[in-house]
Amino acid sequence: MTPGGTGPELAIHEIDPGDAVTGPALLALQRASYAVEAELIAFPDLPLLTESLEQLRASTATFLGALDGDRLVGAVSWFRLDDGTVDIDRLVVDPAHHRRGIASALLDALAGWAPTHRTVVATGSANGPALALYVRHGFVSCGEREVADGVRVTDLERGAAPGG
């Protein structure tokens, strides 16, 4: 896949946040991505926005990274719950690469990488672009909750991905 029809092929593969090069690149990508969400949902205290490199490296989540050439431009991480459900922990895309299909490519890759009967994710209720992305990928809202004063999160889920 070539996001936006330009540049080198997008390569998606498992990445290790503990790697000396990957960890800092992932942390910078995450901070840039969550800065956009923090603005969209008017909540500058997003926990993953302030995560340290040590905290990121200590994560027990599995990570897939999207590379455009040798540049990390997106990532998704998840946990497999006891019942087999895939719980998406984070989905981040470099803001300079938004609207190029990277988040969709990561969700598609995740469905193939970690087939499951159910996938869950949560995002800020005021994050219209993220909500639209998840709906396009078959997720449906299964609830909303307040996580801070005036800040709401929408929980979404989908069954097995087509072909999965």
Short mmCIF file of C-alpha atoms in Angstrom, two decimals:
data_model
loop_
_atom_site.label_atom_id
_atom_site.label_comp_id
_atom_site.label_asym_id
_atom_site.label_seq_id
_atom_site.Cartn_x
_atom_site.Cartn_y
_atom_site.Cartn_z
CA MET A 1 0.00 0.00 0.00
CA THR A 2 1.18 3.50 -0.76
CA PRO A 3 -0.63 5.99 1.53
CA GLY A 4 -2.04 8.90 -0.43
CA GLY A 5 -0.62 7.37 -3.59
CA THR A 6 2.84 8.86 -3.11
CA GLY A 7 6.12 7.80 -1.59
CA PRO A 8 7.47 4.36 -0.75
CA GLU A 9 5.36 1.39 0.22
CA LEU A 10 3.91 1.38 3.72
CA ALA A 11 5.32 -1.58 5.65
CA ILE A 12 3.52 -2.84 8.74
CA HIS A 13 5.19 -5.20 11.15
CA GLU A 14 5.60 -5.91 14.85
CA ILE A 15 7.77 -3.37 16.65
CA ASP A 16 9.47 -3.34 20.03
CA PRO A 17 9.18 -0.17 22.15
CA GLY A 18 12.20 -1.41 24.09
CA ASP A 19 14.41 -1.06 21.02
CA ALA A 20 16.93 1.83 21.28
CA VAL A 21 15.72 3.43 18.02
CA THR A 22 12.06 2.34 17.93
CA GLY A 23 11.18 3.37 21.50
CA PRO A 24 12.04 7.07 21.17
CA ALA A 25 10.48 7.23 17.68
CA LEU A 26 7.28 5.63 18.98
CA LEU A 27 7.18 7.97 21.97
CA ALA A 28 7.57 11.06 19.73
CA LEU A 29 4.87 9.74 17.38
CA GLN A 30 2.55 9.02 20.29
CA ARG A 31 3.00 12.49 21.80
CA ALA A 32 2.36 14.21 18.47
CA SER A 33 -0.73 12.11 17.83
CA TYR A 34 -2.20 12.50 21.30
CA ALA A 35 -1.58 16.26 21.21
CA VAL A 36 -4.09 16.37 18.35
CA GLU A 37 -6.62 14.29 20.30
CA ALA A 38 -6.09 16.38 23.44
CA GLU A 39 -7.02 19.47 21.45
CA LEU A 40 -10.02 17.80 19.80
CA ILE A 41 -11.49 16.65 23.10
CA ALA A 42 -10.29 19.65 25.16
CA PHE A 43 -8.39 17.44 27.59
CA PRO A 44 -4.65 18.23 27.83
CA ASP A 45 -4.10 15.60 30.55
CA LEU A 46 -4.41 12.49 28.38
CA PRO A 47 -2.35 9.83 30.17
CA LEU A 48 -0.63 8.55 27.01
CA LEU A 49 0.37 12.11 26.14
CA THR A 50 2.59 12.25 29.20
CA GLU A 51 3.79 8.64 29.22
CA SER A 52 7.55 8.41 29.71
CA LEU A 53 9.91 6.34 27.60
CA GLU A 54 10.40 4.02 30.56
CA GLN A 55 6.63 3.54 30.91
CA LEU A 56 6.26 2.89 27.19
CA ARG A 57 9.08 0.35 27.26
CA ALA A 58 7.44 -1.38 30.24
CA SER A 59 4.16 -1.87 28.36
CA THR A 60 3.10 -5.48 27.97
CA ALA A 61 1.00 -4.63 24.91
CA THR A 62 1.85 -5.96 21.46
CA PHE A 63 2.73 -3.24 18.93
CA LEU A 64 2.48 -3.02 15.16
CA GLY A 65 4.23 -0.13 13.46
CA ALA A 66 3.60 1.43 10.06
CA LEU A 67 6.77 2.56 8.33
CA ASP A 68 6.93 4.80 5.30
CA GLY A 69 10.44 3.99 4.16
CA ASP A 70 12.41 4.02 7.41
CA ARG A 71 10.13 6.53 9.19
CA LEU A 72 7.61 5.33 11.78
CA VAL A 73 4.35 7.06 10.81
CA GLY A 74 1.78 5.05 12.74
CA ALA A 75 1.34 2.37 15.37
CA VAL A 76 -1.33 0.31 17.05
CA SER A 77 -0.99 -1.64 20.28
CA TRP A 78 -3.30 -4.12 21.94
CA PHE A 79 -3.81 -6.64 24.68
CA ARG A 80 -5.48 -10.02 24.33
CA LEU A 81 -7.99 -10.44 27.16
CA ASP A 82 -8.67 -13.77 28.90
CA ASP A 83 -11.75 -14.41 26.72
CA GLY A 84 -9.77 -13.81 23.50
CA THR A 85 -11.02 -10.26 22.96
CA VAL A 86 -8.50 -7.87 21.43
CA ASP A 87 -8.43 -4.62 23.40
CA ILE A 88 -6.84 -1.81 21.36
CA ASP A 89 -4.67 0.17 23.74
CA ARG A 90 -3.58 2.93 21.36
CA LEU A 91 -3.76 3.83 17.68
CA VAL A 92 -1.50 6.71 16.70
CA VAL A 93 -0.61 8.35 13.40
CA ASP A 94 1.88 11.12 12.75
CA PRO A 95 -0.25 14.27 12.24
CA ALA A 96 1.80 15.10 9.12
CA HIS A 97 0.53 11.80 7.68
CA HIS A 98 -3.16 12.07 8.62
CA ARG A 99 -5.79 11.21 6.02
CA ARG A 100 -3.51 8.88 4.08
CA GLY A 101 -5.08 5.60 5.15
CA ILE A 102 -2.45 4.70 7.74
CA ALA A 103 -4.89 4.16 10.62
CA SER A 104 -7.09 2.02 8.35
CA ALA A 105 -4.07 0.01 7.23
CA LEU A 106 -3.11 -0.57 10.87
CA LEU A 107 -6.63 -1.71 11.80
CA ASP A 108 -6.69 -4.06 8.79
CA ALA A 109 -3.26 -5.43 9.71
CA LEU A 110 -4.35 -5.92 13.32
CA ALA A 111 -7.39 -7.93 12.21
CA GLY A 112 -5.07 -10.29 10.32
CA TRP A 113 -2.35 -10.32 12.97
CA ALA A 114 -4.63 -10.97 15.93
CA PRO A 115 -7.85 -12.62 14.71
CA THR A 116 -10.56 -12.60 17.35
CA HIS A 117 -14.28 -12.92 17.93
CA ARG A 118 -14.39 -9.40 19.42
CA THR A 119 -12.30 -6.22 19.36
CA VAL A 120 -12.83 -3.28 21.71
CA VAL A 121 -11.49 0.26 21.73
CA ALA A 122 -12.24 3.57 23.45
CA THR A 123 -11.75 7.11 22.19
CA GLY A 124 -12.73 10.60 23.19
CA SER A 125 -16.39 11.19 22.39
CA ALA A 126 -15.46 14.56 20.86
CA ASN A 127 -12.87 12.94 18.58
CA GLY A 128 -14.99 12.87 15.43
CA PRO A 129 -12.24 11.62 13.10
CA ALA A 130 -11.43 8.63 15.34
CA LEU A 131 -15.09 7.75 15.83
CA ALA A 132 -15.68 7.89 12.07
CA LEU A 133 -12.62 5.69 11.45
CA TYR A 134 -13.83 3.03 13.86
CA VAL A 135 -17.38 3.07 12.45
CA ARG A 136 -15.94 2.62 8.92
CA HIS A 137 -14.17 -0.45 10.25
CA GLY A 138 -17.32 -2.03 11.66
CA PHE A 139 -17.15 -0.83 15.26
CA VAL A 140 -20.35 0.17 17.03
CA SER A 141 -20.75 2.26 20.15
CA CYS A 142 -21.48 0.19 23.23
CA GLY A 143 -21.41 2.96 25.80
CA GLU A 144 -20.07 6.27 26.91
CA ARG A 145 -18.50 7.30 30.19
CA GLU A 146 -17.10 10.38 31.83
CA VAL A 147 -13.37 10.03 32.59
CA ALA A 148 -12.76 13.57 33.85
CA ASP A 149 -14.87 16.63 34.46
CA GLY A 150 -16.59 17.27 31.11
CA VAL A 151 -14.50 14.68 29.24
CA ARG A 152 -16.39 11.73 27.80
CA VAL A 153 -15.05 8.56 26.21
CA THR A 154 -16.98 6.34 23.81
CA ASP A 155 -16.47 2.58 24.08
CA LEU A 156 -16.76 0.72 20.78
CA GLU A 157 -16.69 -2.92 19.78
CA ARG A 158 -16.91 -5.13 16.72
CA GLY A 159 -17.27 -8.82 16.12
CA ALA A 160 -14.90 -10.86 13.98
CA ALA A 161 -13.53 -8.83 11.08
CA PRO A 162 -14.73 -9.86 7.61
CA GLY A 163 -12.80 -12.92 6.57
CA GLY A 164 -11.57 -13.37 10.18
#
